[in-house]
Amino acid sequence: MFKIDLLPTKKFKSTLITVRLIAPFNQESLNYRAILPQVLASSTKKYRSKAGMTRRLDYLYGTQMSVFTSKLGFESIIHFQVQFPSDRFLPNQESLSEEVIELIKQIIFHPLTKNGVFSKNVVNDEIRLVKEALEAEYNDKGDYAFQQFKKIMFENELYALRSKGDYETLDLVTPETLWNAYLAMLKNDSFHISVVGDFNELKIKKLLLKTFDFQWKERPHQWVDTETKLISQVARVPELNDVKQAKLFLGFRSEIRIDSKDYLAMSVFNTLFGDSDQAKLFRTIREEQHLCYYVSSSYDSNKGVVFISMGVEPGNEDLASRLAIETLEKIKSGEFSEEDLAFAKSFQIKRIRQRDDSILTLSAMDFYFRNLYGVSYDTLQLVQSIDSLSKEDIMKCANSLILDTYYYLTRRND
Amino acid sequence: MKKYVYPSVDEFFYEHVFENGLKIAILPKPGFSKTEVNLAVKFGSLHESVLLKNSLDPITFPAGVAHFIEHLLFESDESNPTAAFARIGASVNAYTTYDRTNYYFSTTNEPTLGIKLLINMVLKTKFTKKSVEKESKIITQEITMYEDDYEQLIYNDFMQKLYQNHPIIRDIAGTVKSVSETTYETLNQVYQLFYHPSNMVMVIVGDVDVEALIRLIESELKQYPKRPSLIEKQLLKEDEFILNQSLEFKHKEISIPMLMMGVRLKLDAQSSMQEQLLDDVKLSFLLTGAFGKGAKPYHDLMKKHLINDSFDYFESFEKTYGHIILFTETKKVESTRLALTQLLHDVINENPDALQFSLSKRKIIGEYLQIFNNISHLANSFLEYYLKDVNMFEFYQSLEAISYEDVLSIRDKINLSTLMTLVYLPKDD
């Protein structure tokens, strides 16, 4: 059995089909699941090379395909996402939906094989690409610093592992072991397919049921990563490098996650704290103290963590981080105005409303709501809930934050 | 007010020119929640050298003044403009490019109050010495942020090798030094020179009441009458070709070597904007045949492990500058450099793949339709053409006529003797 979610709308000039294959996220399978979609989408029995695949997509009027693996809570999701133009705008009103669905079927069920497994060249090519991409993160010091920070804060936690792949162990993936991982994916993964855009519901549903008819397994998913640790002392970790600007990260833990009733309040708190141009961090550290160009906070609701990120002149790290902590303390004690709260609410409401304007976010939200919250996606309901939040709700969220790690990458004095 | 209708994509837009010279286009998008309003000034980093009327000496302003003003307009004496937008549920932002400074806001509420705020923010601002001092510090942090990203760094470095005098070699944000040398007086002078209504266009995209908006803007603009331009001309002319091919290596704090190569294009001063843009598309079709993901040469490079997913190529074909740039991270610098050089020769000497050409033409139809799926994407694409007085809809529809022969003949524009190569190597190599 598998899940089909259809969301017809005439708003867009294209249709988006997303296939999600879901399995538990763990260290043993992460490299396989990182490489697998890349290998599958690179060639099939019918389109035998990456060039042939690209040409097929170009022929289908520039149909866009993106394949990737992500992590959500304790789940690993392999995505095959294909967006193609709607029939009514094409030169001869050609219908692409059947051909696109056929292509996805080829990718998932009919990979190119050699001696009964994936071709060694294809597998090694994809491993090389992932490894070189991971290596090159060092070339952008902002990216590099963020990855270092997460390694330190989440040492020994599943959260530190990346769905992109693990550089140290990627070479252990062989055509044979990857083939076994492929068979395990077909046997054990949950299969969800979602279609958003301009299409005929009955026709598409019939076609999908026929095409992807297979013994898929559905199981309850763990969308929340509850792994945490007791903090006895804040880790303060400086790292020296040849940088022009110091990159600072502060990591906080919170017990408020998407399954908590305070989840919406937490998202508004984060906006008020550091995620808008009226946010307290931005007003204090950039606009009043002129210490940085960027400063922001982000909230990962599937884990229960808040990160502050900023770039300052080397030498100003401790001053900037002290100001960030003071800013948080003020929110904790209620030292913010009704207008601050109103700004944060209205930013959050605007974000929610404009999600419907993008076919990609609309599809993602529809998936999250049906699966993570178990309710259908209802903008109006969300807006009402945000409107009714009080100052105390925000203070409660601020008080749930516990500082865990303070990391910065800064200039070597030589 | 003029209406333009395009039944094949089920879209339309309105155009109006106000008395003070400001031109506006409104693209209604019924059913969308967000409205985006853009007010673009035809002033970017390329325009920082001018000859004024009644003057013989050209002036060159410090690099980054266009971008500096973008920052300053968010610093008003009396009020905080971003808070004023936030109060009506809108968020405002801006960016500076080579040829424009664009101020824009988006909202899911009614946009009229925001439009008033935007017009007054851009046309009425009085900045102070204090705000100049403050933004100077913030911009310095912005520049150092870019300096820690080596992909950004190699590009800026490379442009200064590909050109000698053309202002394209200036960083849009300027340098730490040029920013510190930028004075309050200079910024005021620059603001007066470039920020007048006839040097601006406005583009609105969203589910809006067109006639009411035009009336509102008309009345709001009354306080900003037409001003004659004080600029005699912009000092923007084609750079001479640097005809000795060069290769340079530098050691940087990186993990994988970076390789950037490029050639200049022969320009045609006589061509119209429309023709210029068409040539750009023809060139992109030509390059797709060699460097695109469907092309055989691209896959040969991949198979030999010479390039990886970081590989990118892009062309820029404008009135006063034009080039093709190739970039990749690679562990095999020398072989990759030789292979890409050979490939550039092949692009000129061999016939492009005819199948790839027909695929490119199908692909661009899909790309055109995609533009309409996103309010911001549509506003930006439309604006890009509009600033050059080209109609985006008509432009895309004219692409149907591009022939294989057009792509063949565009090869003449590539000047291979200008080939430049810059390599960044890890420090311990």
PDB file of C-alpha atoms in Angstrom, chain B residues 195-425:
ATOM      1  CA  TYR B 195      17.761  59.395  -7.833  1.00  0.00           C
ATOM      2  CA  HIS B 196      15.187  61.214  -9.928  1.00  0.00           C
ATOM      3  CA  PRO B 197      11.892  59.756 -11.192  1.00  0.00           C
ATOM      4  CA  SER B 198      12.798  59.561 -14.870  1.00  0.00           C
ATOM      5  CA  ASN B 199      15.764  57.367 -13.974  1.00  0.00           C
ATOM      6  CA  MET B 200      13.482  54.778 -12.343  1.00  0.00           C
ATOM      7  CA  VAL B 201      10.944  52.114 -13.217  1.00  0.00           C
ATOM      8  CA  MET B 202       8.351  50.466 -11.027  1.00  0.00           C
ATOM      9  CA  VAL B 203       7.099  46.897 -11.453  1.00  0.00           C
ATOM     10  CA  ILE B 204       4.177  45.517  -9.444  1.00  0.00           C
ATOM     11  CA  VAL B 205       3.164  41.853  -9.507  1.00  0.00           C
ATOM     12  CA  GLY B 206       0.219  40.463  -7.570  1.00  0.00           C
ATOM     13  CA  ASP B 207      -3.533  40.240  -7.224  1.00  0.00           C
ATOM     14  CA  VAL B 208      -4.131  44.004  -7.370  1.00  0.00           C
ATOM     15  CA  ASP B 209      -6.633  46.628  -8.488  1.00  0.00           C
ATOM     16  CA  VAL B 210      -4.712  48.234 -11.356  1.00  0.00           C
ATOM     17  CA  GLU B 211      -6.665  51.458 -11.837  1.00  0.00           C
ATOM     18  CA  ALA B 212      -6.775  52.304  -8.152  1.00  0.00           C
ATOM     19  CA  LEU B 213      -3.028  51.784  -7.887  1.00  0.00           C
ATOM     20  CA  ILE B 214      -2.257  54.024 -10.849  1.00  0.00           C
ATOM     21  CA  ARG B 215      -4.402  56.814  -9.323  1.00  0.00           C
ATOM     22  CA  LEU B 216      -2.725  56.422  -5.958  1.00  0.00           C
ATOM     23  CA  ILE B 217       0.788  56.510  -7.379  1.00  0.00           C
ATOM     24  CA  GLU B 218      -0.094  59.468  -9.596  1.00  0.00           C
ATOM     25  CA  SER B 219      -1.148  61.529  -6.598  1.00  0.00           C
ATOM     26  CA  GLU B 220       1.814  60.404  -4.499  1.00  0.00           C
ATOM     27  CA  LEU B 221       4.235  61.393  -7.255  1.00  0.00           C
ATOM     28  CA  LYS B 222       2.919  64.982  -7.435  1.00  0.00           C
ATOM     29  CA  GLN B 223       5.504  66.061  -4.852  1.00  0.00           C
ATOM     30  CA  TYR B 224       8.315  64.761  -7.071  1.00  0.00           C
ATOM     31  CA  PRO B 225       8.274  66.731 -10.323  1.00  0.00           C
ATOM     32  CA  LYS B 226      10.408  65.911 -13.313  1.00  0.00           C
ATOM     33  CA  ARG B 227      14.047  66.917 -12.919  1.00  0.00           C
ATOM     34  CA  PRO B 228      16.405  67.355 -15.804  1.00  0.00           C
ATOM     35  CA  SER B 229      19.387  65.042 -15.663  1.00  0.00           C
ATOM     36  CA  LEU B 230      22.660  66.733 -14.712  1.00  0.00           C
ATOM     37  CA  ILE B 231      24.635  63.981 -16.368  1.00  0.00           C
ATOM     38  CA  GLU B 232      26.025  64.625 -19.827  1.00  0.00           C
ATOM     39  CA  LYS B 233      27.033  61.014 -20.289  1.00  0.00           C
ATOM     40  CA  GLN B 234      28.132  57.926 -18.449  1.00  0.00           C
ATOM     41  CA  LEU B 235      31.735  56.952 -18.981  1.00  0.00           C
ATOM     42  CA  LEU B 236      31.117  53.428 -20.016  1.00  0.00           C
ATOM     43  CA  LYS B 237      32.896  52.189 -23.056  1.00  0.00           C
ATOM     44  CA  GLU B 238      34.239  48.963 -24.387  1.00  0.00           C
ATOM     45  CA  ASP B 239      37.547  47.871 -22.930  1.00  0.00           C
ATOM     46  CA  GLU B 240      40.391  46.996 -25.267  1.00  0.00           C
ATOM     47  CA  PHE B 241      41.199  43.329 -25.642  1.00  0.00           C
ATOM     48  CA  ILE B 242      44.153  42.003 -23.689  1.00  0.00           C
ATOM     49  CA  LEU B 243      45.690  39.862 -26.386  1.00  0.00           C
ATOM     50  CA  ASN B 244      48.265  37.804 -24.564  1.00  0.00           C
ATOM     51  CA  GLN B 245      46.772  34.702 -23.037  1.00  0.00           C
ATOM     52  CA  SER B 246      47.655  34.388 -19.401  1.00  0.00           C
ATOM     53  CA  LEU B 247      47.841  31.736 -16.730  1.00  0.00           C
ATOM     54  CA  GLU B 248      48.255  32.500 -13.059  1.00  0.00           C
ATOM     55  CA  PHE B 249      48.434  30.391  -9.896  1.00  0.00           C
ATOM     56  CA  LYS B 250      47.777  31.585  -6.347  1.00  0.00           C
ATOM     57  CA  HIS B 251      47.894  29.766  -3.035  1.00  0.00           C
ATOM     58  CA  LYS B 252      44.848  30.134  -0.778  1.00  0.00           C
ATOM     59  CA  GLU B 253      43.323  28.648   2.381  1.00  0.00           C
ATOM     60  CA  ILE B 254      41.230  26.071   0.476  1.00  0.00           C
ATOM     61  CA  SER B 255      40.897  22.291   0.271  1.00  0.00           C
ATOM     62  CA  ILE B 256      40.298  21.564  -3.444  1.00  0.00           C
ATOM     63  CA  PRO B 257      41.913  23.626  -6.217  1.00  0.00           C
ATOM     64  CA  MET B 258      39.664  26.060  -8.091  1.00  0.00           C
ATOM     65  CA  LEU B 259      40.028  26.789 -11.770  1.00  0.00           C
ATOM     66  CA  MET B 260      38.484  29.722 -13.614  1.00  0.00           C
ATOM     67  CA  MET B 261      38.900  30.319 -17.338  1.00  0.00           C
ATOM     68  CA  GLY B 262      37.354  32.875 -19.619  1.00  0.00           C
ATOM     69  CA  VAL B 263      37.382  34.619 -22.969  1.00  0.00           C
ATOM     70  CA  ARG B 264      36.075  37.974 -24.114  1.00  0.00           C
ATOM     71  CA  LEU B 265      33.442  38.514 -26.808  1.00  0.00           C
ATOM     72  CA  LYS B 266      33.554  40.851 -29.797  1.00  0.00           C
ATOM     73  CA  LEU B 267      30.912  43.514 -29.299  1.00  0.00           C
ATOM     74  CA  ASP B 268      28.652  45.165 -31.807  1.00  0.00           C
ATOM     75  CA  ALA B 269      27.952  48.789 -30.962  1.00  0.00           C
ATOM     76  CA  GLN B 270      25.242  48.999 -33.642  1.00  0.00           C
ATOM     77  CA  SER B 271      22.945  46.247 -32.387  1.00  0.00           C
ATOM     78  CA  SER B 272      19.715  47.068 -30.600  1.00  0.00           C
ATOM     79  CA  MET B 273      18.990  45.899 -27.044  1.00  0.00           C
ATOM     80  CA  GLN B 274      16.652  43.249 -28.429  1.00  0.00           C
ATOM     81  CA  GLU B 275      19.329  41.958 -30.819  1.00  0.00           C
ATOM     82  CA  GLN B 276      21.889  42.022 -28.045  1.00  0.00           C
ATOM     83  CA  LEU B 277      19.690  39.872 -25.828  1.00  0.00           C
ATOM     84  CA  LEU B 278      18.973  37.490 -28.712  1.00  0.00           C
ATOM     85  CA  ASP B 279      22.688  37.058 -29.308  1.00  0.00           C
ATOM     86  CA  ASP B 280      23.057  36.145 -25.658  1.00  0.00           C
ATOM     87  CA  VAL B 281      20.482  33.353 -26.046  1.00  0.00           C
ATOM     88  CA  LYS B 282      22.139  32.093 -29.256  1.00  0.00           C
ATOM     89  CA  LEU B 283      25.447  31.967 -27.442  1.00  0.00           C
ATOM     90  CA  SER B 284      23.892  30.084 -24.545  1.00  0.00           C
ATOM     91  CA  PHE B 285      22.496  27.504 -27.016  1.00  0.00           C
ATOM     92  CA  LEU B 286      25.981  27.130 -28.495  1.00  0.00           C
ATOM     93  CA  LEU B 287      27.589  26.620 -25.086  1.00  0.00           C
ATOM     94  CA  THR B 288      24.920  24.135 -23.956  1.00  0.00           C
ATOM     95  CA  GLY B 289      26.084  21.894 -26.812  1.00  0.00           C
ATOM     96  CA  ALA B 290      29.529  21.608 -25.208  1.00  0.00           C
ATOM     97  CA  PHE B 291      29.174  22.353 -21.514  1.00  0.00           C
ATOM     98  CA  GLY B 292      25.542  21.493 -20.798  1.00  0.00           C
ATOM     99  CA  LYS B 293      24.561  18.427 -18.804  1.00  0.00           C
ATOM    100  CA  GLY B 294      23.169  16.748 -21.906  1.00  0.00           C
ATOM    101  CA  ALA B 295      26.378  17.306 -23.897  1.00  0.00           C
ATOM    102  CA  LYS B 296      28.909  14.587 -24.679  1.00  0.00           C
ATOM    103  CA  PRO B 297      32.026  16.739 -24.033  1.00  0.00           C
ATOM    104  CA  TYR B 298      30.708  17.576 -20.538  1.00  0.00           C
ATOM    105  CA  HIS B 299      30.297  13.897 -19.748  1.00  0.00           C
ATOM    106  CA  ASP B 300      33.747  13.048 -21.064  1.00  0.00           C
ATOM    107  CA  LEU B 301      35.206  15.547 -18.579  1.00  0.00           C
ATOM    108  CA  MET B 302      33.131  13.984 -15.816  1.00  0.00           C
ATOM    109  CA  LYS B 303      34.202  10.452 -16.726  1.00  0.00           C
ATOM    110  CA  LYS B 304      37.845  11.454 -16.595  1.00  0.00           C
ATOM    111  CA  HIS B 305      37.224  12.993 -13.138  1.00  0.00           C
ATOM    112  CA  LEU B 306      38.391  16.382 -14.405  1.00  0.00           C
ATOM    113  CA  ILE B 307      35.303  18.267 -13.259  1.00  0.00           C
ATOM    114  CA  ASN B 308      32.612  17.679 -10.637  1.00  0.00           C
ATOM    115  CA  ASP B 309      29.176  19.089  -9.724  1.00  0.00           C
ATOM    116  CA  SER B 310      30.723  22.477  -8.977  1.00  0.00           C
ATOM    117  CA  PHE B 311      31.356  22.911 -12.719  1.00  0.00           C
ATOM    118  CA  ASP B 312      29.568  25.961 -14.056  1.00  0.00           C
ATOM    119  CA  TYR B 313      29.705  28.070 -17.188  1.00  0.00           C
ATOM    120  CA  PHE B 314      28.021  31.339 -17.980  1.00  0.00           C
ATOM    121  CA  GLU B 315      28.021  33.964 -20.643  1.00  0.00           C
ATOM    122  CA  SER B 316      27.393  37.655 -20.365  1.00  0.00           C
ATOM    123  CA  PHE B 317      26.785  39.589 -23.534  1.00  0.00           C
ATOM    124  CA  GLU B 318      26.094  43.266 -23.004  1.00  0.00           C
ATOM    125  CA  LYS B 319      26.587  46.529 -24.892  1.00  0.00           C
ATOM    126  CA  THR B 320      29.972  47.413 -23.410  1.00  0.00           C
ATOM    127  CA  TYR B 321      31.263  44.077 -22.162  1.00  0.00           C
ATOM    128  CA  GLY B 322      30.921  40.410 -22.971  1.00  0.00           C
ATOM    129  CA  HIS B 323      32.594  37.198 -21.881  1.00  0.00           C
ATOM    130  CA  ILE B 324      32.288  33.467 -21.325  1.00  0.00           C
ATOM    131  CA  ILE B 325      33.498  32.078 -18.009  1.00  0.00           C
ATOM    132  CA  LEU B 326      34.105  28.461 -17.020  1.00  0.00           C
ATOM    133  CA  PHE B 327      34.558  27.427 -13.393  1.00  0.00           C
ATOM    134  CA  THR B 328      35.274  24.173 -11.645  1.00  0.00           C
ATOM    135  CA  GLU B 329      36.856  22.721  -8.565  1.00  0.00           C
ATOM    136  CA  THR B 330      39.245  19.998  -9.657  1.00  0.00           C
ATOM    137  CA  LYS B 331      41.908  17.718  -8.308  1.00  0.00           C
ATOM    138  CA  LYS B 332      43.566  17.535 -11.729  1.00  0.00           C
ATOM    139  CA  VAL B 333      44.301  21.147 -12.525  1.00  0.00           C
ATOM    140  CA  GLU B 334      46.634  20.745 -15.486  1.00  0.00           C
ATOM    141  CA  SER B 335      44.622  18.102 -17.379  1.00  0.00           C
ATOM    142  CA  THR B 336      41.419  20.027 -16.789  1.00  0.00           C
ATOM    143  CA  ARG B 337      42.918  23.276 -17.979  1.00  0.00           C
ATOM    144  CA  LEU B 338      44.121  21.632 -21.190  1.00  0.00           C
ATOM    145  CA  ALA B 339      40.836  19.819 -21.788  1.00  0.00           C
ATOM    146  CA  LEU B 340      38.740  22.962 -21.302  1.00  0.00           C
ATOM    147  CA  THR B 341      41.065  24.961 -23.570  1.00  0.00           C
ATOM    148  CA  GLN B 342      40.671  22.303 -26.270  1.00  0.00           C
ATOM    149  CA  LEU B 343      36.926  22.337 -25.772  1.00  0.00           C
ATOM    150  CA  LEU B 344      36.750  26.103 -26.269  1.00  0.00           C
ATOM    151  CA  HIS B 345      38.616  25.630 -29.554  1.00  0.00           C
ATOM    152  CA  ASP B 346      36.200  22.872 -30.552  1.00  0.00           C
ATOM    153  CA  VAL B 347      33.238  25.126 -29.830  1.00  0.00           C
ATOM    154  CA  ILE B 348      34.565  27.537 -32.444  1.00  0.00           C
ATOM    155  CA  ASN B 349      35.924  25.107 -34.998  1.00  0.00           C
ATOM    156  CA  GLU B 350      33.415  22.293 -35.002  1.00  0.00           C
ATOM    157  CA  ASN B 351      29.732  22.279 -35.816  1.00  0.00           C
ATOM    158  CA  PRO B 352      27.485  22.289 -32.761  1.00  0.00           C
ATOM    159  CA  ASP B 353      25.340  19.255 -32.047  1.00  0.00           C
ATOM    160  CA  ALA B 354      22.099  19.725 -34.028  1.00  0.00           C
ATOM    161  CA  LEU B 355      20.066  17.475 -31.730  1.00  0.00           C
ATOM    162  CA  GLN B 356      21.158  19.453 -28.682  1.00  0.00           C
ATOM    163  CA  PHE B 357      20.093  22.635 -30.460  1.00  0.00           C
ATOM    164  CA  SER B 358      16.560  21.351 -31.023  1.00  0.00           C
ATOM    165  CA  LEU B 359      16.397  20.213 -27.383  1.00  0.00           C
ATOM    166  CA  SER B 360      17.500  23.642 -26.156  1.00  0.00           C
ATOM    167  CA  LYS B 361      14.640  25.192 -28.066  1.00  0.00           C
ATOM    168  CA  ARG B 362      12.119  22.876 -26.432  1.00  0.00           C
ATOM    169  CA  LYS B 363      13.688  23.455 -23.032  1.00  0.00           C
ATOM    170  CA  ILE B 364      13.394  27.229 -23.170  1.00  0.00           C
ATOM    171  CA  ILE B 365       9.616  26.936 -23.675  1.00  0.00           C
ATOM    172  CA  GLY B 366       9.389  25.232 -20.291  1.00  0.00           C
ATOM    173  CA  GLU B 367      11.689  27.774 -18.697  1.00  0.00           C
ATOM    174  CA  TYR B 368       9.475  30.593 -19.940  1.00  0.00           C
ATOM    175  CA  LEU B 369       6.363  29.017 -18.417  1.00  0.00           C
ATOM    176  CA  GLN B 370       8.161  28.487 -15.097  1.00  0.00           C
ATOM    177  CA  ILE B 371       8.699  32.228 -14.697  1.00  0.00           C
ATOM    178  CA  PHE B 372       4.979  32.723 -14.032  1.00  0.00           C
ATOM    179  CA  ASN B 373       4.894  30.273 -11.109  1.00  0.00           C
ATOM    180  CA  ASN B 374       6.504  32.622  -8.647  1.00  0.00           C
ATOM    181  CA  ILE B 375       5.698  36.280  -7.920  1.00  0.00           C
ATOM    182  CA  SER B 376       9.276  37.347  -7.146  1.00  0.00           C
ATOM    183  CA  HIS B 377      10.757  35.405 -10.028  1.00  0.00           C
ATOM    184  CA  LEU B 378       8.272  36.985 -12.417  1.00  0.00           C
ATOM    185  CA  ALA B 379       8.873  40.500 -11.078  1.00  0.00           C
ATOM    186  CA  ASN B 380      12.636  40.112 -11.374  1.00  0.00           C
ATOM    187  CA  SER B 381      12.633  38.561 -14.836  1.00  0.00           C
ATOM    188  CA  PHE B 382      10.248  41.165 -16.165  1.00  0.00           C
ATOM    189  CA  LEU B 383      12.292  43.979 -14.593  1.00  0.00           C
ATOM    190  CA  GLU B 384      15.522  42.661 -16.054  1.00  0.00           C
ATOM    191  CA  TYR B 385      14.167  43.161 -19.585  1.00  0.00           C
ATOM    192  CA  TYR B 386      12.102  46.233 -18.782  1.00  0.00           C
ATOM    193  CA  LEU B 387      15.151  48.194 -17.658  1.00  0.00           C
ATOM    194  CA  LYS B 388      16.508  47.648 -21.159  1.00  0.00           C
ATOM    195  CA  ASP B 389      13.208  48.736 -22.736  1.00  0.00           C
ATOM    196  CA  VAL B 390      12.535  45.202 -23.920  1.00  0.00           C
ATOM    197  CA  ASN B 391       9.198  43.440 -23.460  1.00  0.00           C
ATOM    198  CA  MET B 392       9.872  40.066 -21.804  1.00  0.00           C
ATOM    199  CA  PHE B 393       6.793  38.385 -23.317  1.00  0.00           C
ATOM    200  CA  GLU B 394       7.606  39.419 -26.864  1.00  0.00           C
ATOM    201  CA  PHE B 395      11.243  38.559 -26.355  1.00  0.00           C
ATOM    202  CA  TYR B 396      10.524  34.963 -25.331  1.00  0.00           C
ATOM    203  CA  GLN B 397       8.056  34.553 -28.168  1.00  0.00           C
ATOM    204  CA  SER B 398      10.721  35.730 -30.634  1.00  0.00           C
ATOM    205  CA  LEU B 399      13.064  32.914 -29.601  1.00  0.00           C
ATOM    206  CA  GLU B 400      11.055  30.489 -31.734  1.00  0.00           C
ATOM    207  CA  ALA B 401      12.745  32.043 -34.799  1.00  0.00           C
ATOM    208  CA  ILE B 402      16.316  31.254 -33.745  1.00  0.00           C
ATOM    209  CA  SER B 403      17.819  28.875 -36.296  1.00  0.00           C
ATOM    210  CA  TYR B 404      20.726  26.463 -36.238  1.00  0.00           C
ATOM    211  CA  GLU B 405      22.549  28.826 -38.620  1.00  0.00           C
ATOM    212  CA  ASP B 406      22.178  31.648 -36.068  1.00  0.00           C
ATOM    213  CA  VAL B 407      23.982  29.501 -33.536  1.00  0.00           C
ATOM    214  CA  LEU B 408      26.697  28.694 -36.099  1.00  0.00           C
ATOM    215  CA  SER B 409      27.355  32.324 -36.846  1.00  0.00           C
ATOM    216  CA  ILE B 410      27.442  33.430 -33.200  1.00  0.00           C
ATOM    217  CA  ARG B 411      30.753  31.561 -32.928  1.00  0.00           C
ATOM    218  CA  ASP B 412      32.454  34.499 -34.694  1.00  0.00           C
ATOM    219  CA  LYS B 413      31.911  36.614 -31.595  1.00  0.00           C
ATOM    220  CA  ILE B 414      34.272  34.573 -29.433  1.00  0.00           C
ATOM    221  CA  ASN B 415      37.795  35.953 -29.231  1.00  0.00           C
ATOM    222  CA  LEU B 416      39.972  33.006 -28.224  1.00  0.00           C
ATOM    223  CA  SER B 417      43.169  35.019 -28.123  1.00  0.00           C
ATOM    224  CA  THR B 418      41.895  36.690 -24.945  1.00  0.00           C
ATOM    225  CA  LEU B 419      41.886  33.414 -22.999  1.00  0.00           C
ATOM    226  CA  MET B 420      42.678  33.932 -19.307  1.00  0.00           C
ATOM    227  CA  THR B 421      43.167  31.274 -16.644  1.00  0.00           C
ATOM    228  CA  LEU B 422      43.337  31.723 -12.898  1.00  0.00           C
ATOM    229  CA  VAL B 423      43.984  28.860 -10.473  1.00  0.00           C
ATOM    230  CA  TYR B 424      43.677  28.853  -6.698  1.00  0.00           C
ATOM    231  CA  LEU B 425      45.681  26.080  -5.059  1.00  0.00           C
TER     232      LEU B 425
END
